[in-house]
CSV table of N, CA, C and O in Angstrom, one decimal:
chain,number,residue,atom,x,y,z
A,1125,GLN,N,-15.5,-7.9,10.3
A,1125,GLN,CA,-15.1,-8.6,9.2
A,1125,GLN,C,-14.4,-7.4,8.2
A,1125,GLN,O,-15.1,-6.3,9.1
A,1126,VAL,N,-13.6,-7.2,8.8
A,1126,VAL,CA,-12.9,-6.5,8.0
A,1126,VAL,C,-11.9,-7.1,6.6
A,1126,VAL,O,-11.5,-7.7,5.8
A,1127,GLN,N,-13.0,-5.0,5.7
A,1127,GLN,CA,-12.7,-5.1,4.6
A,1127,GLN,C,-11.2,-4.2,3.9
A,1127,GLN,O,-10.7,-2.9,4.2
A,1128,LEU,N,-10.2,-4.0,2.9
A,1128,LEU,CA,-9.5,-3.4,2.6
A,1128,LEU,C,-9.4,-4.0,1.4
A,1128,LEU,O,-10.2,-4.5,0.1
A,1129,VAL,N,-10.1,-2.6,0.4
A,1129,VAL,CA,-10.8,-2.2,-0.9
A,1129,VAL,C,-9.1,-1.2,-1.5
A,1129,VAL,O,-10.0,0.1,-1.3
A,1130,GLU,N,-9.1,-1.4,-2.3
A,1130,GLU,CA,-7.9,0.0,-3.2
A,1130,GLU,C,-8.3,0.7,-4.3
A,1130,GLU,O,-9.6,-0.6,-4.4
A,1131,SER,N,-7.8,0.4,-4.9
A,1131,SER,CA,-8.8,2.0,-6.0
A,1131,SER,C,-7.4,3.3,-6.0
A,1131,SER,O,-6.8,2.8,-6.3
A,1132,GLY,N,-7.5,3.3,-7.8
A,1132,GLY,CA,-6.7,4.3,-7.8
A,1132,GLY,C,-6.2,3.8,-9.0
A,1132,GLY,O,-4.7,4.3,-9.5
A,1133,GLY,N,-6.0,2.3,-9.2
A,1133,GLY,CA,-5.1,2.3,-10.0
A,1133,GLY,C,-5.0,2.9,-12.2
A,1133,GLY,O,-6.9,3.0,-12.0
A,1134,GLY,N,-4.3,2.2,-12.7
A,1134,GLY,CA,-5.0,2.4,-14.4
A,1134,GLY,C,-3.5,2.7,-14.7
A,1134,GLY,O,-3.0,1.8,-15.1
A,1135,LEU,N,-3.7,3.2,-16.3
A,1135,LEU,CA,-2.7,3.1,-17.1
A,1135,LEU,C,-2.0,4.7,-17.1
A,1135,LEU,O,-3.2,5.6,-17.4
A,1136,VAL,N,-0.7,4.7,-17.4
A,1136,VAL,CA,-0.2,5.4,-17.3
A,1136,VAL,C,1.2,6.3,-18.6
A,1136,VAL,O,1.4,4.6,-17.9
A,1137,GLN,N,1.8,6.8,-19.0
A,1137,GLN,CA,2.5,6.2,-19.8
A,1137,GLN,C,4.0,6.6,-18.5
A,1137,GLN,O,3.3,7.1,-17.3
A,1138,THR,N,5.2,6.4,-18.8
A,1138,THR,CA,6.4,6.6,-17.5
A,1138,THR,C,6.5,7.8,-17.9
A,1138,THR,O,6.2,8.8,-18.8
A,1139,GLY,N,7.2,8.1,-16.6
A,1139,GLY,CA,7.0,9.2,-16.1
A,1139,GLY,C,5.8,10.4,-15.7
A,1139,GLY,O,6.1,11.2,-14.9
A,1140,GLY,N,4.6,9.8,-15.4
A,1140,GLY,CA,3.1,9.7,-15.1
A,1140,GLY,C,2.9,9.3,-13.3
A,1140,GLY,O,3.8,9.0,-13.4
A,1141,SER,N,1.9,10.2,-13.0
A,1141,SER,CA,1.5,9.5,-12.1
A,1141,SER,C,0.7,9.0,-11.5
A,1141,SER,O,-0.2,9.6,-12.1
A,1142,LEU,N,0.2,8.7,-10.5
A,1142,LEU,CA,-1.0,7.8,-9.5
A,1142,LEU,C,-1.2,7.5,-7.7
A,1142,LEU,O,-0.2,8.5,-7.6
A,1143,ARG,N,-2.5,7.4,-7.6
A,1143,ARG,CA,-2.5,8.1,-7.2
A,1143,ARG,C,-3.2,6.5,-6.5
A,1143,ARG,O,-4.8,6.6,-7.0
A,1144,LEU,N,-2.8,5.7,-5.7
A,1144,LEU,CA,-3.9,4.6,-4.9
A,1144,LEU,C,-4.4,5.0,-3.7
A,1144,LEU,O,-3.7,5.8,-2.9
A,1145,SER,N,-5.2,4.4,-3.4
A,1145,SER,CA,-6.0,4.7,-2.3
A,1145,SER,C,-6.6,3.0,-1.6
A,1145,SER,O,-6.8,2.5,-3.0
A,1146,CYS,N,-6.9,3.1,-0.3
A,1146,CYS,CA,-6.9,2.1,0.6
A,1146,CYS,C,-7.5,2.0,1.2
A,1146,CYS,O,-7.4,2.2,2.3
A,1147,ALA,N,-9.2,1.8,1.0
A,1147,ALA,CA,-10.3,2.4,2.6
A,1147,ALA,C,-10.3,1.0,3.1
A,1147,ALA,O,-10.4,-0.5,2.5
A,1148,THR,N,-10.2,1.4,5.0
A,1148,THR,CA,-10.3,0.2,5.5
A,1148,THR,C,-11.8,0.6,6.3
A,1148,THR,O,-12.4,1.4,6.6
A,1149,SER,N,-12.2,-0.8,6.6
A,1149,SER,CA,-13.5,-0.9,7.6
A,1149,SER,C,-14.4,-2.5,8.2
A,1149,SER,O,-13.7,-3.1,7.7
A,1150,GLY,N,-14.7,-2.4,9.2
A,1150,GLY,CA,-14.9,-3.5,9.8
A,1150,GLY,C,-15.0,-3.0,11.6
A,1150,GLY,O,-14.4,-1.9,11.9
A,1151,ARG,N,-16.8,-4.0,11.1
A,1151,ARG,CA,-16.7,-3.7,13.1
A,1151,ARG,C,-15.7,-3.1,14.0
A,1151,ARG,O,-16.2,-2.6,15.0
A,1152,THR,N,-14.6,-3.8,14.0
A,1152,THR,CA,-14.3,-4.1,14.8
A,1152,THR,C,-12.7,-3.9,14.9
A,1152,THR,O,-12.0,-4.2,15.4
A,1153,PHE,N,-12.4,-3.5,14.0
A,1153,PHE,CA,-11.6,-2.7,13.0
A,1153,PHE,C,-11.0,-1.7,12.9
A,1153,PHE,O,-11.9,-0.2,12.7
A,1154,ILE,N,-10.2,-1.4,14.4
A,1154,ILE,CA,-9.8,0.4,14.9
A,1154,ILE,C,-8.8,0.8,14.1
A,1154,ILE,O,-7.6,0.1,13.8
A,1155,PHE,N,-8.9,1.3,12.8
A,1155,PHE,CA,-7.4,1.6,11.8
A,1155,PHE,C,-6.4,2.6,12.1
A,1155,PHE,O,-5.3,2.0,11.4
A,1156,SER,N,-6.8,3.6,13.2
A,1156,SER,CA,-5.8,4.4,13.8
A,1156,SER,C,-4.9,3.1,14.4
A,1156,SER,O,-3.8,3.0,15.0
A,1157,ASN,N,-5.2,1.9,15.3
A,1157,ASN,CA,-4.6,1.2,15.9
A,1157,ASN,C,-3.4,-0.6,14.6
A,1157,ASN,O,-2.4,-1.1,15.5
A,1158,TYR,N,-3.7,0.4,13.5
A,1158,TYR,CA,-2.9,-0.7,12.9
A,1158,TYR,C,-1.9,0.2,11.7
A,1158,TYR,O,-2.2,1.0,11.3
A,1159,ALA,N,-0.2,-0.6,11.6
A,1159,ALA,CA,-0.5,0.0,10.9
A,1159,ALA,C,-0.4,-0.7,9.2
A,1159,ALA,O,-1.0,-1.0,9.5
A,1160,MET,N,0.0,0.2,8.3
A,1160,MET,CA,-1.0,-0.5,6.7
A,1160,MET,C,0.6,-0.2,6.0
A,1160,MET,O,1.5,0.3,5.8
A,1161,GLY,N,0.5,-1.6,5.4
A,1161,GLY,CA,1.8,-1.2,4.1
A,1161,GLY,C,1.1,-1.6,2.5
A,1161,GLY,O,0.1,-2.1,2.6
A,1162,TRP,N,1.8,-1.0,2.1
A,1162,TRP,CA,1.1,-1.6,0.4
A,1162,TRP,C,2.5,-2.1,-0.7
A,1162,TRP,O,3.8,-2.4,-0.7
A,1163,PHE,N,2.5,-3.0,-1.2
A,1163,PHE,CA,2.6,-4.6,-1.4
A,1163,PHE,C,2.6,-4.6,-3.0
A,1163,PHE,O,1.1,-3.9,-3.9
A,1164,ARG,N,3.2,-5.2,-4.0
A,1164,ARG,CA,2.9,-5.6,-5.3
A,1164,ARG,C,3.4,-6.1,-5.7
A,1164,ARG,O,4.8,-7.2,-5.2
A,1165,GLN,N,2.4,-7.5,-7.7
A,1165,GLN,CA,3.0,-8.4,-7.3
A,1165,GLN,C,3.6,-8.6,-9.4
A,1165,GLN,O,2.3,-7.8,-10.1
A,1166,ALA,N,4.2,-7.8,-10.2
A,1166,ALA,CA,4.3,-7.7,-11.2
A,1166,ALA,C,4.4,-9.6,-11.5
A,1166,ALA,O,4.2,-10.7,-11.5
A,1167,PRO,N,3.9,-10.1,-12.5
A,1167,PRO,CA,3.5,-10.9,-13.7
A,1167,PRO,C,4.7,-11.6,-13.6
A,1167,PRO,O,6.2,-11.3,-13.7
A,1168,GLY,N,4.7,-12.8,-13.1
A,1168,GLY,CA,5.9,-13.7,-12.3
A,1168,GLY,C,7.0,-14.3,-11.7
A,1168,GLY,O,7.5,-14.7,-11.4
A,1169,LYS,N,6.1,-12.9,-11.2
A,1169,LYS,CA,7.4,-12.4,-9.7
A,1169,LYS,C,6.6,-13.0,-8.9
A,1169,LYS,O,5.0,-12.6,-8.4
A,1170,GLU,N,7.4,-12.8,-7.9
A,1170,GLU,CA,7.0,-13.0,-5.8
A,1170,GLU,C,6.3,-11.6,-5.6
A,1170,GLU,O,7.0,-10.1,-6.3
A,1171,ARG,N,4.7,-11.6,-4.7
A,1171,ARG,CA,5.1,-10.1,-4.3
A,1171,ARG,C,6.1,-9.9,-3.5
A,1171,ARG,O,6.5,-10.5,-2.7
A,1172,GLU,N,6.2,-8.0,-3.5
A,1172,GLU,CA,7.3,-7.7,-2.9
A,1172,GLU,C,7.0,-6.5,-2.3
A,1172,GLU,O,5.3,-5.8,-2.3
A,1173,PHE,N,7.4,-6.2,-0.8
A,1173,PHE,CA,7.1,-4.9,-0.8
A,1173,PHE,C,8.0,-3.6,-1.0
A,1173,PHE,O,7.9,-3.6,-2.0
A,1174,VAL,N,6.9,-3.3,-0.5
A,1174,VAL,CA,6.7,-1.7,-1.5
A,1174,VAL,C,6.7,0.1,-0.3
A,1174,VAL,O,7.9,0.9,-0.8
A,1175,ALA,N,5.5,0.1,0.6
A,1175,ALA,CA,6.4,1.7,1.8
A,1175,ALA,C,4.8,0.9,3.1
A,1175,ALA,O,4.5,-0.4,2.4
A,1176,ALA,N,5.6,0.6,3.8
A,1176,ALA,CA,3.9,1.5,5.1
A,1176,ALA,C,4.5,2.2,5.9
A,1176,ALA,O,5.6,3.0,5.9
A,1177,ILE,N,3.6,2.3,6.2
A,1177,ILE,CA,3.4,3.4,7.7
A,1177,ILE,C,3.0,3.0,8.6
A,1177,ILE,O,2.5,2.1,8.8
A,1178,SER,N,3.8,3.3,9.8
A,1178,SER,CA,2.4,2.9,11.2
A,1178,SER,C,1.7,3.9,11.9
A,1178,SER,O,1.2,4.8,10.7
A,1179,TRP,N,1.3,3.3,12.9
A,1179,TRP,CA,-0.3,3.8,13.0
A,1179,TRP,C,-0.4,5.4,13.0
A,1179,TRP,O,-1.2,5.0,12.7
A,1180,SER,N,0.8,5.6,13.9
A,1180,SER,CA,-0.2,6.9,13.3
A,1180,SER,C,1.2,8.3,12.7
A,1180,SER,O,0.2,9.1,12.8
A,1181,GLY,N,0.8,7.6,11.9
A,1181,GLY,CA,1.9,8.1,10.3
A,1181,GLY,C,3.1,8.9,10.7
A,1181,GLY,O,3.9,9.1,9.5
A,1182,GLY,N,4.0,8.4,11.2
A,1182,GLY,CA,4.9,8.9,12.5
A,1182,GLY,C,6.3,8.5,11.8
A,1182,GLY,O,7.1,9.2,11.5
A,1183,SER,N,6.0,6.8,11.3
A,1183,SER,CA,6.3,6.8,10.6
A,1183,SER,C,6.7,5.4,9.9
A,1183,SER,O,5.3,5.2,9.3
A,1184,THR,N,7.6,5.7,8.3
A,1184,THR,CA,7.3,5.2,7.0
A,1184,THR,C,8.1,4.6,6.6
A,1184,THR,O,9.5,5.0,6.8
A,1185,HIS,N,8.4,3.6,5.3
A,1185,HIS,CA,9.5,2.8,5.2
A,1185,HIS,C,9.6,2.9,3.6
A,1185,HIS,O,7.8,2.6,2.8
A,1186,TYR,N,10.3,3.2,2.8
A,1186,TYR,CA,10.1,2.4,2.0
A,1186,TYR,C,11.3,1.2,0.9
A,1186,TYR,O,12.2,1.3,1.5
A,1187,ALA,N,11.2,0.2,-0.1
A,1187,ALA,CA,12.0,0.0,-0.6
A,1187,ALA,C,12.3,1.1,-1.3
A,1187,ALA,O,12.2,2.1,-1.7
A,1188,ASP,N,13.9,0.5,-1.4
A,1188,ASP,CA,15.1,1.2,-2.0
A,1188,ASP,C,14.0,1.1,-3.6
A,1188,ASP,O,14.3,2.9,-4.2
A,1189,SER,N,13.7,0.7,-4.4
A,1189,SER,CA,13.1,0.7,-5.6
A,1189,SER,C,12.4,2.1,-5.8
A,1189,SER,O,11.6,2.8,-7.4
A,1190,VAL,N,11.6,2.0,-4.9
A,1190,VAL,CA,10.9,3.2,-4.6
A,1190,VAL,C,11.1,4.3,-3.8
A,1190,VAL,O,9.8,5.5,-3.8
A,1191,LYS,N,12.0,4.8,-3.4
A,1191,LYS,CA,12.4,5.6,-2.3
A,1191,LYS,C,12.8,6.9,-3.1
A,1191,LYS,O,13.1,7.2,-3.9
A,1192,GLY,N,12.2,8.5,-3.0
A,1192,GLY,CA,12.1,9.1,-3.5
A,1192,GLY,C,11.1,9.4,-4.3
A,1192,GLY,O,10.5,10.7,-5.7
A,1193,ARG,N,10.0,8.6,-5.0
A,1193,ARG,CA,9.7,8.5,-6.1
A,1193,ARG,C,7.8,8.3,-5.7
A,1193,ARG,O,6.9,9.1,-6.4
A,1194,PHE,N,7.8,7.6,-4.0
A,1194,PHE,CA,6.7,6.9,-3.3
A,1194,PHE,C,6.3,8.1,-2.2
A,1194,PHE,O,7.9,8.2,-1.8
A,1195,THR,N,5.1,7.5,-2.0
A,1195,THR,CA,5.1,8.8,-1.3
A,1195,THR,C,3.3,7.7,-0.2
A,1195,THR,O,2.1,7.8,-0.8
A,1196,ILE,N,4.2,7.5,0.7
A,1196,ILE,CA,2.6,6.8,1.8
A,1196,ILE,C,2.1,7.0,2.7
A,1196,ILE,O,2.9,8.4,3.3
A,1197,SER,N,1.0,7.5,2.3
A,1197,SER,CA,0.4,8.6,4.1
A,1197,SER,C,-0.9,8.0,4.2
A,1197,SER,O,-1.8,6.6,3.0
A,1198,ARG,N,-1.4,9.0,5.0
A,1198,ARG,CA,-3.4,7.9,6.2
A,1198,ARG,C,-4.2,8.4,6.5
A,1198,ARG,O,-3.3,9.9,7.1
A,1199,ASP,N,-4.4,8.8,6.4
A,1199,ASP,CA,-5.9,9.4,7.4
A,1199,ASP,C,-6.5,9.0,8.2
A,1199,ASP,O,-7.7,7.8,8.0
A,1200,ASN,N,-6.7,9.5,9.2
A,1200,ASN,CA,-7.6,8.6,10.8
A,1200,ASN,C,-8.8,8.4,10.3
A,1200,ASN,O,-9.5,8.0,11.2
A,1201,ALA,N,-9.5,9.5,10.2
A,1201,ALA,CA,-10.4,9.8,10.0
A,1201,ALA,C,-10.7,9.7,9.0
A,1201,ALA,O,-12.5,9.5,9.4
A,1202,LYS,N,-10.4,8.9,7.6
A,1202,LYS,CA,-11.3,8.8,6.6
A,1202,LYS,C,-10.8,6.8,6.8
A,1202,LYS,O,-11.5,7.1,5.5
A,1203,ASN,N,-10.4,6.4,7.5
A,1203,ASN,CA,-9.8,4.8,7.8
A,1203,ASN,C,-9.4,5.2,6.4
A,1203,ASN,O,-9.3,3.9,5.1
A,1204,THR,N,-8.2,5.4,6.2
A,1204,THR,CA,-8.2,5.6,4.6
A,1204,THR,C,-5.8,5.6,5.2
A,1204,THR,O,-5.9,6.4,5.2
A,1205,VAL,N,-5.2,4.9,3.6
A,1205,VAL,CA,-4.1,4.8,3.4
A,1205,VAL,C,-4.0,5.0,2.1
A,1205,VAL,O,-5.1,4.6,1.0
A,1206,TYR,N,-2.9,6.3,1.5
A,1206,TYR,CA,-2.5,6.2,0.5
A,1206,TYR,C,-1.4,6.2,-0.3
A,1206,TYR,O,0.0,5.5,0.3
A,1207,LEU,N,-0.9,6.0,-2.0
A,1207,LEU,CA,0.7,5.8,-2.4
A,1207,LEU,C,0.5,6.3,-3.2
A,1207,LEU,O,0.0,6.2,-4.2
A,1208,GLN,N,1.1,7.9,-3.0
A,1208,GLN,CA,0.6,8.5,-4.4
A,1208,GLN,C,2.6,8.0,-4.4
A,1208,GLN,O,3.3,7.7,-4.9
A,1209,MET,N,2.4,8.0,-6.2
A,1209,MET,CA,3.7,7.4,-6.9
A,1209,MET,C,3.7,8.1,-8.3
A,1209,MET,O,3.1,8.6,-8.7
A,1210,ASN,N,4.5,8.7,-8.2
A,1210,ASN,CA,5.4,9.7,-9.0
A,1210,ASN,C,6.6,9.2,-10.1
A,1210,ASN,O,7.9,8.3,-9.4
A,1211,SER,N,7.1,9.7,-11.8
A,1211,SER,CA,8.3,9.3,-11.9
A,1211,SER,C,7.7,7.8,-12.5
A,1211,SER,O,8.9,6.9,-12.1
A,1212,LEU,N,7.2,7.7,-12.9
A,1212,LEU,CA,5.8,6.4,-12.9
A,1212,LEU,C,7.2,5.3,-14.5
A,1212,LEU,O,7.0,6.1,-15.2
A,1213,LYS,N,7.9,4.0,-14.3
A,1213,LYS,CA,8.7,3.2,-15.1
A,1213,LYS,C,7.6,2.5,-15.1
A,1213,LYS,O,7.2,1.9,-14.2
A,1214,PRO,N,8.5,1.8,-16.5
A,1214,PRO,CA,7.6,0.4,-17.1
A,1214,PRO,C,7.9,-0.4,-15.5
A,1214,PRO,O,6.9,-1.6,-15.8
A,1215,GLU,N,9.1,-0.4,-15.5
A,1215,GLU,CA,8.9,-1.9,-14.3
A,1215,GLU,C,8.4,-1.8,-12.9
A,1215,GLU,O,8.0,-2.8,-11.6
A,1216,ASP,N,7.2,-0.7,-12.6
A,1216,ASP,CA,6.4,-0.2,-11.7
A,1216,ASP,C,5.1,-1.6,-12.0
A,1216,ASP,O,4.4,-1.3,-11.3
A,1217,THR,N,5.1,-1.9,-12.9
A,1217,THR,CA,3.7,-2.1,-13.6
A,1217,THR,C,3.7,-3.1,-12.7
A,1217,THR,O,4.6,-4.2,-12.6
A,1218,ALA,N,2.5,-3.4,-11.9
A,1218,ALA,CA,2.1,-4.8,-11.1
A,1218,ALA,C,0.6,-4.8,-10.7
A,1218,ALA,O,-0.3,-3.9,-11.1
A,1219,VAL,N,0.1,-5.6,-10.2
A,1219,VAL,CA,-1.0,-5.5,-9.1
A,1219,VAL,C,-0.4,-5.1,-7.3
A,1219,VAL,O,0.2,-6.0,-6.9
A,1220,TYR,N,-1.4,-3.5,-7.2
A,1220,TYR,CA,-0.3,-2.8,-5.8
A,1220,TYR,C,-1.4,-4.1,-4.9
A,1220,TYR,O,-3.3,-3.3,-4.9
A,1221,TYR,N,-1.2,-4.1,-3.6
A,1221,TYR,CA,-2.2,-4.3,-2.6
A,1221,TYR,C,-1.9,-3.7,-1.9
A,1221,TYR,O,-0.5,-3.6,-1.2
A,1222,CYS,N,-2.8,-3.5,-0.4
A,1222,CYS,CA,-2.8,-2.8,1.0
A,1222,CYS,C,-2.5,-4.2,1.5
A,1222,CYS,O,-3.3,-4.9,1.5
A,1223,ALA,N,-2.5,-3.8,3.3
A,1223,ALA,CA,-2.4,-4.6,3.3
A,1223,ALA,C,-2.7,-4.0,5.4
A,1223,ALA,O,-1.7,-2.8,4.8
A,1224,ALA,N,-2.8,-4.7,6.8
A,1224,ALA,CA,-3.4,-3.9,7.6
A,1224,ALA,C,-2.3,-4.9,8.5
A,1224,ALA,O,-2.7,-6.2,8.4
A,1225,ARG,N,-1.7,-4.8,9.4
A,1225,ARG,CA,-0.9,-5.9,10.8
A,1225,ARG,C,-1.2,-4.3,11.5
A,1225,ARG,O,-1.4,-3.3,11.6
A,1226,ARG,N,-0.9,-4.8,13.2
A,1226,ARG,CA,-1.1,-4.4,14.3
A,1226,ARG,C,-0.1,-3.2,14.4
A,1226,ARG,O,1.7,-3.7,15.0
A,1227,PHE,N,0.0,-1.7,14.7
A,1227,PHE,CA,0.7,-0.3,15.6
A,1227,PHE,C,1.9,-0.7,14.8
A,1227,PHE,O,2.3,0.4,14.0
A,1228,THR,N,3.2,-1.5,14.3
A,1228,THR,CA,4.5,-1.5,14.1
A,1228,THR,C,4.1,-1.7,12.5
A,1228,THR,O,4.0,-2.7,11.6
A,1229,ILE,N,5.2,-0.7,11.5
A,1229,ILE,CA,5.9,-1.2,10.6
A,1229,ILE,C,6.5,-2.4,10.4
A,1229,ILE,O,7.3,-3.1,11.2
A,1230,ALA,N,6.5,-2.9,8.9
A,1230,ALA,CA,7.4,-4.3,9.0
A,1230,ALA,C,7.4,-4.3,7.8
A,1230,ALA,O,5.7,-4.0,6.8
A,1231,THR,N,7.9,-5.3,6.9
A,1231,THR,CA,8.4,-5.5,5.8
A,1231,THR,C,7.8,-7.0,4.9
A,1231,THR,O,8.1,-6.6,3.7
A,1232,GLY,N,7.8,-7.7,5.6
A,1232,GLY,CA,7.2,-8.7,5.6
A,1232,GLY,C,6.0,-9.4,4.9
A,1232,GLY,O,5.2,-8.8,5.7
A,1233,GLU,N,6.0,-9.9,3.7
A,1233,GLU,CA,4.1,-10.5,3.8
A,1233,GLU,C,3.6,-11.0,4.8
A,1233,GLU,O,2.8,-11.2,5.0
A,1234,SER,N,4.6,-12.0,5.5
A,1234,SER,CA,4.0,-12.9,6.4
A,1234,SER,C,3.6,-11.6,7.9
A,1234,SER,O,2.5,-12.3,8.6
A,1235,ASP,N,3.7,-11.0,7.3
A,1235,ASP,CA,4.2,-10.4,9.3
A,1235,ASP,C,2.7,-9.1,8.3
A,1235,ASP,O,1.8,-8.4,10.1
A,1236,TYR,N,1.8,-9.6,7.7
A,1236,TYR,CA,0.3,-8.5,7.8
A,1236,TYR,C,-1.0,-9.6,8.2
A,1236,TYR,O,-0.6,-10.6,7.5
A,1237,ASN,N,-2.1,-8.9,8.0
A,1237,ASN,CA,-3.0,-9.6,8.6
A,1237,ASN,C,-4.5,-9.8,8.2
A,1237,ASN,O,-4.8,-10.4,7.6
A,1238,TYR,N,-4.4,-8.3,6.9
A,1238,TYR,CA,-5.8,-8.3,5.8
A,1238,TYR,C,-5.0,-7.8,5.4
A,1238,TYR,O,-3.7,-7.0,5.2
A,1239,TRP,N,-5.9,-7.8,4.3
A,1239,TRP,CA,-5.2,-8.2,2.8
A,1239,TRP,C,-7.1,-8.0,1.5
A,1239,TRP,O,-7.9,-7.9,2.2
A,1240,GLY,N,-6.2,-7.0,0.9
A,1240,GLY,CA,-6.9,-6.0,0.3
A,1240,GLY,C,-7.4,-7.4,-1.1
A,1240,GLY,O,-6.7,-8.0,-1.1
A,1241,GLN,N,-8.5,-6.8,-2.5
A,1241,GLN,CA,-7.9,-7.5,-3.2
A,1241,GLN,C,-6.8,-7.7,-4.4
A,1241,GLN,O,-6.6,-8.4,-5.5
A,1242,GLY,N,-6.2,-5.6,-4.5
A,1242,GLY,CA,-5.3,-5.0,-5.1
A,1242,GLY,C,-6.3,-4.9,-6.8
A,1242,GLY,O,-7.1,-4.7,-6.5
A,1243,THR,N,-5.1,-3.6,-7.3
A,1243,THR,CA,-5.3,-3.1,-8.1
A,1243,THR,C,-5.0,-2.4,-9.3
A,1243,THR,O,-3.3,-3.1,-8.7
A,1244,GLN,N,-4.8,-3.2,-10.3
A,1244,GLN,CA,-4.1,-2.8,-11.5
A,1244,GLN,C,-3.3,-1.3,-11.7
A,1244,GLN,O,-4.5,-1.1,-11.8
A,1245,VAL,N,-1.4,-1.6,-12.1
A,1245,VAL,CA,-0.7,-0.6,-12.2
A,1245,VAL,C,-0.3,-1.2,-13.6
A,1245,VAL,O,0.7,-1.6,-13.4
A,1246,THR,N,-0.4,-0.4,-14.7
A,1246,THR,CA,0.2,0.2,-15.7
A,1246,THR,C,0.9,0.6,-16.4
A,1246,THR,O,0.1,1.9,-16.9
A,1247,VAL,N,2.9,0.6,-16.4
A,1247,VAL,CA,2.7,1.8,-16.7
A,1247,VAL,C,3.4,1.6,-18.5
A,1247,VAL,O,4.2,0.8,-18.3
A,1248,SER,N,3.5,2.2,-18.8
A,1248,SER,CA,4.0,2.1,-20.3
A,1248,SER,C,4.5,2.8,-21.3
A,1248,SER,O,4.8,3.6,-20.1
A,1249,SER,N,5.5,1.9,-22.6
A,1249,SER,CA,7.3,2.9,-22.2
A,1249,SER,C,6.6,3.8,-23.7
A,1249,SER,O,5.9,3.3,-24.3
């Protein structure tokens, strides 16, 4: 059984920062074999891609809306992926989800096999 557990969400003012974490576990889940992604879903909207990182951490990809403000990283020794979010805007308010797929980066929701339950990020104006 694979588990992805997000943490680090909360309420922050415009221009502030948050760091999300996604801890993974599972008897047969080898974290270093998986690319990791972050997605978000705002109220009344569809879930959208935010960022992804390859299994090695050597490649990353970002949505245009967060490029230059968000940074995805991973620690394969801790089986954890992070999302550093700076210069937050009210439009970043959403539930943020981490997801896993084998090896290579993808931006489509259906490309990912495992999902966490999400963590709420609220940016006040």
